[in-house]
Amino acid sequence: MAALFTLRAAREDDRRYLDSYTYREGMDYLPSLERVTVAVNADDEPVGFIRISLGRAGVARVNPIVVHESWRGYGVGRALIDEAQDAYGELRLVSRGSSKAFYDALGFEPCAWDLIESDVIEDCDGCPLFDECEPCPMRRADRS
Ligand SMILES: CC(C)(COP(=O)(O)OP(=O)(O)OC[C@H]1O[C@@H](n2cnc3c(N)ncnc32)[C@H](O)[C@@H]1OP(=O)(O)O)[C@@H](O)C(=O)NCCC(=O)NCCS
């Protein structure tokens, strides 16, 4: 049986999909498509994506990962995370409370806020939705 989805580097013609996915999640538009990987369906349409940003020490941050609602629960998020870990090594991120169970399932562990670079923390500091969102700094050193 053919795979449900495959992964590839994002291209400019993916933008309209990615912009709609970030918009629906209330996230910022992606500043560039550098280190953005998309999961695509059989028609080569993105059904989810991950963007990795590199901190000053070169540690990779997931910022962000989104899977279209109709594709959730099919292993797309896990595949995007695992491929990023293979490419970049340790992954760190700030999880929304609503997605913490996903990261728990993938073997991420809560970590200290000071392991997360300040520009990410500034996104949370002073945010009116902080209490509702319950952001949690997390890391995964090795693929589990
Ligand atoms: C979080 C998100 C990326 C998960 O993507 P997904 O493709 O549905 O995840 P997968 O199907 O690969 O799931 C991987 C594992 O996580 C578990 N999981 C995923 N979402 C879960 C949830 N909401 N609650 C509990 N477990 C969850 C799955 O059961 C699966 O576990 P298993 O492999 O042991 O069976 C997706 O729900 C999403 O885009 N959410 C909105 C955007 C968002 O919050 N992004 C994170 C920003 S920090």
Short mmCIF file of N, CA and C and ligand atoms in Angstrom, two decimals:
data_model
loop_
_atom_site.label_atom_id
_atom_site.label_comp_id
_atom_site.label_asym_id
_atom_site.label_seq_id
_atom_site.Cartn_x
_atom_site.Cartn_y
_atom_site.Cartn_z
N MET A 1 0.85 -1.20 0.00
CA MET A 1 0.00 0.00 0.00
C MET A 1 0.89 1.25 0.00
N ALA A 2 0.52 2.26 -0.80
CA ALA A 2 1.31 3.50 -0.84
C ALA A 2 1.20 4.21 0.50
N ALA A 3 2.26 4.94 0.85
CA ALA A 3 2.24 5.70 2.10
C ALA A 3 1.15 6.75 2.04
N LEU A 4 0.53 7.03 3.20
CA LEU A 4 -0.52 8.06 3.26
C LEU A 4 0.05 9.44 2.96
N PHE A 5 1.29 9.64 3.40
CA PHE A 5 1.92 10.96 3.23
C PHE A 5 3.42 10.76 3.11
N THR A 6 4.08 11.75 2.52
CA THR A 6 5.55 11.75 2.46
C THR A 6 6.04 13.12 2.91
N LEU A 7 7.32 13.20 3.21
CA LEU A 7 7.91 14.45 3.69
C LEU A 7 8.85 15.02 2.63
N ARG A 8 8.86 16.32 2.50
CA ARG A 8 9.81 17.00 1.60
C ARG A 8 10.02 18.42 2.10
N ALA A 9 11.06 19.08 1.57
CA ALA A 9 11.30 20.48 1.92
C ALA A 9 10.15 21.35 1.38
N ALA A 10 9.79 22.39 2.12
CA ALA A 10 8.72 23.30 1.68
C ALA A 10 9.19 24.15 0.50
N ARG A 11 8.23 24.49 -0.38
CA ARG A 11 8.50 25.37 -1.54
C ARG A 11 7.59 26.58 -1.45
N GLU A 12 7.92 27.62 -2.22
CA GLU A 12 7.10 28.85 -2.18
C GLU A 12 5.64 28.57 -2.54
N ASP A 13 5.39 27.61 -3.45
CA ASP A 13 3.99 27.37 -3.82
C ASP A 13 3.22 26.62 -2.73
N ASP A 14 3.87 26.26 -1.62
CA ASP A 14 3.17 25.69 -0.46
C ASP A 14 2.62 26.79 0.45
N ARG A 15 3.05 28.02 0.22
CA ARG A 15 2.77 29.12 1.15
C ARG A 15 1.29 29.25 1.51
N ARG A 16 0.43 29.16 0.51
CA ARG A 16 -1.01 29.40 0.79
C ARG A 16 -1.55 28.37 1.77
N TYR A 17 -1.04 27.16 1.71
CA TYR A 17 -1.46 26.14 2.68
C TYR A 17 -0.89 26.49 4.06
N LEU A 18 0.40 26.78 4.10
CA LEU A 18 1.05 26.99 5.39
C LEU A 18 0.49 28.23 6.08
N ASP A 19 0.23 29.29 5.29
CA ASP A 19 -0.34 30.51 5.88
C ASP A 19 -1.73 30.23 6.45
N SER A 20 -2.51 29.39 5.78
CA SER A 20 -3.85 29.11 6.31
C SER A 20 -3.74 28.25 7.57
N TYR A 21 -2.76 27.36 7.64
CA TYR A 21 -2.62 26.52 8.83
C TYR A 21 -2.19 27.34 10.04
N THR A 22 -1.23 28.25 9.84
CA THR A 22 -0.81 29.08 10.98
C THR A 22 -1.94 30.01 11.40
N TYR A 23 -2.65 30.57 10.41
CA TYR A 23 -3.75 31.49 10.73
C TYR A 23 -4.81 30.80 11.59
N ARG A 24 -5.16 29.58 11.21
CA ARG A 24 -6.21 28.85 11.94
C ARG A 24 -5.79 28.54 13.36
N GLU A 25 -4.48 28.45 13.60
CA GLU A 25 -4.00 28.16 14.96
C GLU A 25 -3.66 29.43 15.73
N GLY A 26 -3.90 30.59 15.12
CA GLY A 26 -3.60 31.85 15.80
C GLY A 26 -2.11 32.09 15.94
N MET A 27 -1.33 31.52 15.02
CA MET A 27 0.14 31.66 15.07
C MET A 27 0.59 32.70 14.06
N ASP A 28 1.83 33.19 14.24
CA ASP A 28 2.41 34.13 13.28
C ASP A 28 2.67 33.43 11.95
N TYR A 29 2.63 34.20 10.86
CA TYR A 29 3.04 33.65 9.57
C TYR A 29 4.52 33.28 9.62
N LEU A 30 4.91 32.30 8.84
CA LEU A 30 6.30 31.86 8.85
C LEU A 30 7.18 32.95 8.24
N PRO A 31 8.27 33.33 8.92
CA PRO A 31 9.13 34.39 8.39
C PRO A 31 9.86 33.98 7.12
N SER A 32 10.11 32.69 6.96
CA SER A 32 10.74 32.18 5.74
C SER A 32 10.46 30.69 5.67
N LEU A 33 10.83 30.08 4.56
CA LEU A 33 10.63 28.63 4.43
C LEU A 33 11.92 27.87 4.70
N GLU A 34 12.90 28.57 5.28
CA GLU A 34 14.15 27.91 5.64
C GLU A 34 13.88 26.89 6.76
N ARG A 35 14.38 25.71 6.61
CA ARG A 35 14.21 24.61 7.58
C ARG A 35 12.73 24.32 7.85
N VAL A 36 11.90 24.48 6.82
CA VAL A 36 10.50 24.07 6.92
C VAL A 36 10.33 22.80 6.09
N THR A 37 9.79 21.78 6.73
CA THR A 37 9.50 20.51 6.06
C THR A 37 7.99 20.32 6.04
N VAL A 38 7.47 19.89 4.90
CA VAL A 38 6.03 19.64 4.81
C VAL A 38 5.79 18.14 4.67
N ALA A 39 4.64 17.70 5.21
CA ALA A 39 4.12 16.37 4.92
C ALA A 39 3.08 16.58 3.83
N VAL A 40 3.16 15.82 2.75
CA VAL A 40 2.23 16.02 1.63
C VAL A 40 1.43 14.75 1.36
N ASN A 41 0.20 14.97 0.84
CA ASN A 41 -0.65 13.84 0.48
C ASN A 41 -0.27 13.34 -0.92
N ALA A 42 -1.07 12.43 -1.44
CA ALA A 42 -0.75 11.82 -2.75
C ALA A 42 -0.79 12.84 -3.88
N ASP A 43 -1.48 13.98 -3.67
CA ASP A 43 -1.53 15.05 -4.68
C ASP A 43 -0.44 16.10 -4.45
N ASP A 44 0.51 15.79 -3.58
CA ASP A 44 1.61 16.70 -3.25
C ASP A 44 1.13 17.99 -2.57
N GLU A 45 -0.02 17.93 -1.89
CA GLU A 45 -0.53 19.09 -1.15
C GLU A 45 -0.11 18.95 0.32
N PRO A 46 0.40 20.03 0.93
CA PRO A 46 0.81 19.94 2.33
C PRO A 46 -0.38 19.66 3.26
N VAL A 47 -0.20 18.70 4.15
CA VAL A 47 -1.22 18.40 5.16
C VAL A 47 -0.70 18.75 6.55
N GLY A 48 0.57 19.12 6.62
CA GLY A 48 1.16 19.53 7.88
C GLY A 48 2.58 20.00 7.63
N PHE A 49 3.15 20.67 8.61
CA PHE A 49 4.54 21.14 8.44
C PHE A 49 5.21 21.30 9.80
N ILE A 50 6.53 21.34 9.74
CA ILE A 50 7.33 21.69 10.92
C ILE A 50 8.34 22.74 10.49
N ARG A 51 8.58 23.72 11.35
CA ARG A 51 9.65 24.69 11.11
C ARG A 51 10.64 24.58 12.25
N ILE A 52 11.90 24.49 11.91
CA ILE A 52 12.97 24.44 12.90
C ILE A 52 13.72 25.76 12.87
N SER A 53 13.90 26.36 14.04
CA SER A 53 14.80 27.51 14.11
C SER A 53 15.99 27.11 14.97
N LEU A 54 17.15 27.67 14.64
CA LEU A 54 18.36 27.31 15.38
C LEU A 54 18.72 28.42 16.34
N GLY A 55 18.90 28.06 17.60
CA GLY A 55 19.29 29.04 18.61
C GLY A 55 20.77 29.38 18.50
N ARG A 56 21.20 30.32 19.33
CA ARG A 56 22.60 30.76 19.27
C ARG A 56 23.57 29.62 19.46
N ALA A 57 23.25 28.67 20.32
CA ALA A 57 24.15 27.54 20.56
C ALA A 57 23.95 26.44 19.51
N GLY A 58 23.12 26.72 18.52
CA GLY A 58 22.90 25.74 17.45
C GLY A 58 21.88 24.67 17.79
N VAL A 59 21.22 24.81 18.96
CA VAL A 59 20.21 23.82 19.34
C VAL A 59 18.92 24.10 18.57
N ALA A 60 18.29 23.04 18.08
CA ALA A 60 17.10 23.18 17.24
C ALA A 60 15.84 23.37 18.08
N ARG A 61 15.01 24.32 17.63
CA ARG A 61 13.72 24.55 18.29
C ARG A 61 12.61 24.28 17.29
N VAL A 62 11.58 23.62 17.75
CA VAL A 62 10.39 23.40 16.94
C VAL A 62 9.54 24.67 17.06
N ASN A 63 9.31 25.34 15.93
CA ASN A 63 8.70 26.67 16.04
C ASN A 63 8.02 27.09 14.75
N PRO A 64 6.84 26.52 14.43
CA PRO A 64 6.03 25.56 15.16
C PRO A 64 5.89 24.24 14.37
N ILE A 65 4.97 23.41 14.83
CA ILE A 65 4.53 22.23 14.07
C ILE A 65 3.00 22.29 14.02
N VAL A 66 2.42 22.09 12.86
CA VAL A 66 0.96 22.10 12.71
C VAL A 66 0.56 21.00 11.71
N VAL A 67 -0.47 20.26 12.05
CA VAL A 67 -1.05 19.27 11.15
C VAL A 67 -2.52 19.67 10.93
N HIS A 68 -2.96 19.65 9.68
CA HIS A 68 -4.36 20.01 9.39
C HIS A 68 -5.30 19.10 10.18
N GLU A 69 -6.39 19.69 10.66
CA GLU A 69 -7.31 18.95 11.54
C GLU A 69 -7.70 17.58 10.98
N SER A 70 -7.98 17.53 9.68
CA SER A 70 -8.48 16.29 9.10
C SER A 70 -7.40 15.22 8.99
N TRP A 71 -6.15 15.61 9.26
CA TRP A 71 -5.04 14.65 9.16
C TRP A 71 -4.46 14.29 10.52
N ARG A 72 -5.04 14.79 11.59
CA ARG A 72 -4.48 14.51 12.91
C ARG A 72 -4.77 13.06 13.31
N GLY A 73 -3.82 12.47 14.03
CA GLY A 73 -3.99 11.10 14.50
C GLY A 73 -3.49 10.04 13.54
N TYR A 74 -2.83 10.47 12.45
CA TYR A 74 -2.32 9.50 11.46
C TYR A 74 -0.79 9.39 11.47
N GLY A 75 -0.16 9.96 12.48
CA GLY A 75 1.29 9.82 12.57
C GLY A 75 2.08 10.89 11.85
N VAL A 76 1.38 11.93 11.32
CA VAL A 76 2.10 12.99 10.59
C VAL A 76 3.00 13.77 11.54
N GLY A 77 2.46 14.15 12.70
CA GLY A 77 3.25 14.93 13.66
C GLY A 77 4.47 14.15 14.12
N ARG A 78 4.29 12.88 14.44
CA ARG A 78 5.43 12.06 14.88
C ARG A 78 6.49 11.98 13.78
N ALA A 79 6.08 11.77 12.53
CA ALA A 79 7.04 11.65 11.43
C ALA A 79 7.83 12.95 11.24
N LEU A 80 7.15 14.10 11.36
CA LEU A 80 7.83 15.39 11.20
C LEU A 80 8.84 15.61 12.33
N ILE A 81 8.45 15.27 13.55
CA ILE A 81 9.36 15.43 14.69
C ILE A 81 10.55 14.48 14.56
N ASP A 82 10.29 13.23 14.22
CA ASP A 82 11.39 12.26 14.15
C ASP A 82 12.38 12.63 13.06
N GLU A 83 11.88 13.11 11.92
CA GLU A 83 12.80 13.49 10.86
C GLU A 83 13.64 14.70 11.28
N ALA A 84 13.01 15.64 11.98
CA ALA A 84 13.76 16.81 12.46
C ALA A 84 14.84 16.38 13.46
N GLN A 85 14.50 15.44 14.33
CA GLN A 85 15.50 14.97 15.31
C GLN A 85 16.66 14.30 14.58
N ASP A 86 16.36 13.50 13.56
CA ASP A 86 17.45 12.86 12.79
C ASP A 86 18.35 13.90 12.15
N ALA A 87 17.76 15.00 11.70
CA ALA A 87 18.54 16.02 10.99
C ALA A 87 19.28 16.97 11.94
N TYR A 88 18.67 17.31 13.07
CA TYR A 88 19.20 18.40 13.90
C TYR A 88 19.63 17.97 15.30
N GLY A 89 19.33 16.73 15.69
CA GLY A 89 19.68 16.30 17.04
C GLY A 89 18.66 16.81 18.06
N GLU A 90 19.13 17.15 19.25
CA GLU A 90 18.20 17.54 20.33
C GLU A 90 17.20 18.59 19.87
N LEU A 91 15.94 18.40 20.27
CA LEU A 91 14.88 19.36 19.95
C LEU A 91 14.36 19.99 21.24
N ARG A 92 14.14 21.28 21.19
CA ARG A 92 13.51 21.98 22.31
C ARG A 92 12.32 22.77 21.78
N LEU A 93 11.41 23.11 22.66
CA LEU A 93 10.21 23.85 22.24
C LEU A 93 9.45 24.33 23.46
N VAL A 94 8.49 25.20 23.20
CA VAL A 94 7.51 25.56 24.23
C VAL A 94 6.18 25.01 23.76
N SER A 95 5.67 24.04 24.52
CA SER A 95 4.41 23.39 24.16
C SER A 95 3.23 24.20 24.68
N ARG A 96 2.20 24.27 23.87
CA ARG A 96 0.92 24.73 24.40
C ARG A 96 0.39 23.61 25.29
N GLY A 97 -0.36 23.98 26.32
CA GLY A 97 -0.94 22.95 27.18
C GLY A 97 -1.74 21.94 26.36
N SER A 98 -2.43 22.43 25.32
CA SER A 98 -3.30 21.56 24.52
C SER A 98 -2.51 20.55 23.71
N SER A 99 -1.23 20.77 23.48
CA SER A 99 -0.45 19.81 22.69
C SER A 99 0.57 19.05 23.54
N LYS A 100 0.54 19.26 24.88
CA LYS A 100 1.54 18.61 25.73
C LYS A 100 1.41 17.09 25.67
N ALA A 101 0.18 16.57 25.57
CA ALA A 101 0.00 15.10 25.53
C ALA A 101 0.67 14.50 24.29
N PHE A 102 0.68 15.27 23.19
CA PHE A 102 1.39 14.82 21.97
C PHE A 102 2.88 14.69 22.27
N TYR A 103 3.45 15.73 22.87
CA TYR A 103 4.89 15.69 23.15
C TYR A 103 5.22 14.63 24.21
N ASP A 104 4.34 14.46 25.19
CA ASP A 104 4.54 13.38 26.17
C ASP A 104 4.59 12.03 25.46
N ALA A 105 3.67 11.81 24.51
CA ALA A 105 3.61 10.53 23.79
C ALA A 105 4.89 10.29 23.01
N LEU A 106 5.55 11.39 22.58
CA LEU A 106 6.77 11.25 21.79
C LEU A 106 8.04 11.21 22.65
N GLY A 107 7.87 11.23 23.97
CA GLY A 107 9.03 11.10 24.85
C GLY A 107 9.73 12.41 25.18
N PHE A 108 9.08 13.56 24.91
CA PHE A 108 9.65 14.85 25.35
C PHE A 108 9.50 14.96 26.87
N GLU A 109 10.42 15.71 27.48
CA GLU A 109 10.36 15.91 28.92
C GLU A 109 10.33 17.41 29.22
N PRO A 110 9.58 17.81 30.25
CA PRO A 110 9.62 19.21 30.65
C PRO A 110 11.04 19.61 31.02
N CYS A 111 11.43 20.85 30.72
CA CYS A 111 12.77 21.31 31.07
C CYS A 111 12.67 22.73 31.62
N ALA A 112 13.82 23.27 32.05
CA ALA A 112 13.85 24.62 32.62
C ALA A 112 13.62 25.65 31.52
N TRP A 113 12.96 26.74 31.90
CA TRP A 113 12.73 27.83 30.94
C TRP A 113 14.05 28.37 30.40
N ASP A 114 15.12 28.33 31.24
CA ASP A 114 16.37 28.94 30.77
C ASP A 114 17.07 28.12 29.69
N LEU A 115 16.54 26.93 29.35
CA LEU A 115 17.08 26.20 28.20
C LEU A 115 16.43 26.65 26.89
N ILE A 116 15.42 27.50 27.02
CA ILE A 116 14.72 28.02 25.84
C ILE A 116 15.21 29.44 25.59
N GLU A 117 15.51 29.76 24.34
CA GLU A 117 16.09 31.08 24.07
C GLU A 117 15.07 32.20 24.25
N SER A 118 15.59 33.37 24.58
CA SER A 118 14.74 34.44 25.07
C SER A 118 13.68 34.89 24.07
N ASP A 119 13.96 34.82 22.75
CA ASP A 119 12.96 35.32 21.82
C ASP A 119 11.70 34.47 21.86
N VAL A 120 11.85 33.18 22.17
CA VAL A 120 10.67 32.33 22.28
C VAL A 120 9.91 32.66 23.55
N ILE A 121 10.67 32.90 24.64
CA ILE A 121 10.03 33.22 25.92
C ILE A 121 9.27 34.54 25.81
N GLU A 122 9.86 35.48 25.05
CA GLU A 122 9.17 36.78 24.89
C GLU A 122 7.81 36.60 24.23
N ASP A 123 7.67 35.57 23.38
CA ASP A 123 6.37 35.31 22.77
C ASP A 123 5.32 35.02 23.85
N CYS A 124 5.76 34.42 24.96
CA CYS A 124 4.83 34.02 26.03
C CYS A 124 4.70 35.11 27.09
N ASP A 125 5.83 35.76 27.42
CA ASP A 125 5.81 36.79 28.46
C ASP A 125 4.81 37.88 28.10
N GLY A 126 3.91 38.15 29.02
CA GLY A 126 2.97 39.24 28.80
C GLY A 126 1.82 38.86 27.88
N CYS A 127 1.81 37.62 27.39
CA CYS A 127 0.69 37.22 26.51
C CYS A 127 -0.59 37.11 27.33
N PRO A 128 -1.68 37.72 26.89
CA PRO A 128 -2.92 37.68 27.67
C PRO A 128 -3.50 36.27 27.79
N LEU A 129 -3.04 35.36 26.92
CA LEU A 129 -3.57 33.99 26.94
C LEU A 129 -2.67 33.03 27.73
N PHE A 130 -1.68 33.59 28.47
CA PHE A 130 -0.69 32.73 29.15
C PHE A 130 -1.36 31.67 30.02
N ASP A 131 -2.28 32.09 30.89
CA ASP A 131 -2.89 31.13 31.83
C ASP A 131 -3.71 30.08 31.08
N GLU A 132 -4.43 30.52 30.06
CA GLU A 132 -5.27 29.60 29.29
C GLU A 132 -4.40 28.61 28.50
N CYS A 133 -3.27 29.10 27.99
CA CYS A 133 -2.41 28.29 27.11
C CYS A 133 -1.55 27.29 27.90
N GLU A 134 -1.18 27.66 29.14
CA GLU A 134 -0.30 26.82 29.96
C GLU A 134 0.95 26.38 29.20
N PRO A 135 1.77 27.32 28.72
CA PRO A 135 2.97 26.93 27.98
C PRO A 135 3.95 26.16 28.85
N CYS A 136 4.59 25.16 28.26
CA CYS A 136 5.51 24.31 29.01
C CYS A 136 6.79 24.10 28.19
N PRO A 137 7.96 24.51 28.71
CA PRO A 137 9.22 24.26 27.99
C PRO A 137 9.55 22.77 28.03
N MET A 138 9.94 22.22 26.87
CA MET A 138 10.20 20.77 26.79
C MET A 138 11.40 20.50 25.89
N ARG A 139 11.99 19.31 26.07
CA ARG A 139 13.12 18.92 25.22
C ARG A 139 13.08 17.40 24.98
N ARG A 140 13.72 16.99 23.90
CA ARG A 140 13.95 15.56 23.67
C ARG A 140 15.37 15.44 23.13
N ALA A 141 16.23 14.80 23.92
CA ALA A 141 17.64 14.70 23.55
C ALA A 141 17.86 13.63 22.49
N ASP A 142 17.11 12.53 22.61
CA ASP A 142 17.29 11.42 21.67
C ASP A 142 15.93 10.97 21.18
N ARG A 143 15.92 10.46 19.97
CA ARG A 143 14.69 9.89 19.43
C ARG A 143 14.36 8.65 20.25
N SER A 144 13.08 8.57 20.73
CA SER A 144 12.72 7.44 21.58
C SER A 144 12.12 6.32 20.77
C1 LIG B 1 -0.02 18.52 18.03
C2 LIG B 1 -0.19 18.02 16.58
C3 LIG B 1 0.95 18.57 15.73
C4 LIG B 1 -0.13 16.47 16.58
O1 LIG B 1 -0.10 16.00 15.24
P1 LIG B 1 -0.68 14.54 14.82
O2 LIG B 1 -0.27 14.29 13.42
O3 LIG B 1 -2.12 14.47 15.13
O4 LIG B 1 0.13 13.58 15.82
P2 LIG B 1 0.41 12.01 15.59
O5 LIG B 1 -0.75 11.39 14.90
O6 LIG B 1 1.76 11.83 14.97
O7 LIG B 1 0.47 11.48 17.10
C5 LIG B 1 1.67 11.00 17.69
C6 LIG B 1 1.33 10.49 19.08
O8 LIG B 1 0.84 11.57 19.89
C7 LIG B 1 -0.43 11.22 20.42
N1 LIG B 1 -1.26 12.43 20.41
C8 LIG B 1 -1.38 13.32 19.41
N2 LIG B 1 -2.23 14.31 19.77
C9 LIG B 1 -2.65 13.99 21.03
C10 LIG B 1 -3.54 14.60 21.94
N3 LIG B 1 -4.16 15.76 21.65
N4 LIG B 1 -3.75 14.01 23.14
C11 LIG B 1 -3.12 12.85 23.46
N5 LIG B 1 -2.24 12.22 22.62
C12 LIG B 1 -2.03 12.79 21.43
C13 LIG B 1 -0.98 10.19 19.46
O9 LIG B 1 -1.94 9.36 20.11
C14 LIG B 1 0.26 9.44 19.07
O10 LIG B 1 0.61 8.50 20.07
P3 LIG B 1 0.99 6.99 19.67
O11 LIG B 1 1.96 7.08 18.52
O12 LIG B 1 1.60 6.47 20.92
O13 LIG B 1 -0.29 6.35 19.27
C15 LIG B 1 -1.57 18.43 15.98
O14 LIG B 1 -2.58 18.03 16.88
C16 LIG B 1 -1.71 19.94 15.75
O15 LIG B 1 -1.38 20.43 14.67
N6 LIG B 1 -2.25 20.69 16.75
C17 LIG B 1 -2.50 22.13 16.59
C18 LIG B 1 -1.21 22.93 16.48
C19 LIG B 1 -0.38 22.81 17.75
O16 LIG B 1 -0.87 22.91 18.86
N7 LIG B 1 0.94 22.60 17.53
C20 LIG B 1 1.89 22.50 18.60
C21 LIG B 1 2.34 23.87 18.98
S1 LIG B 1 3.32 23.80 20.45
#
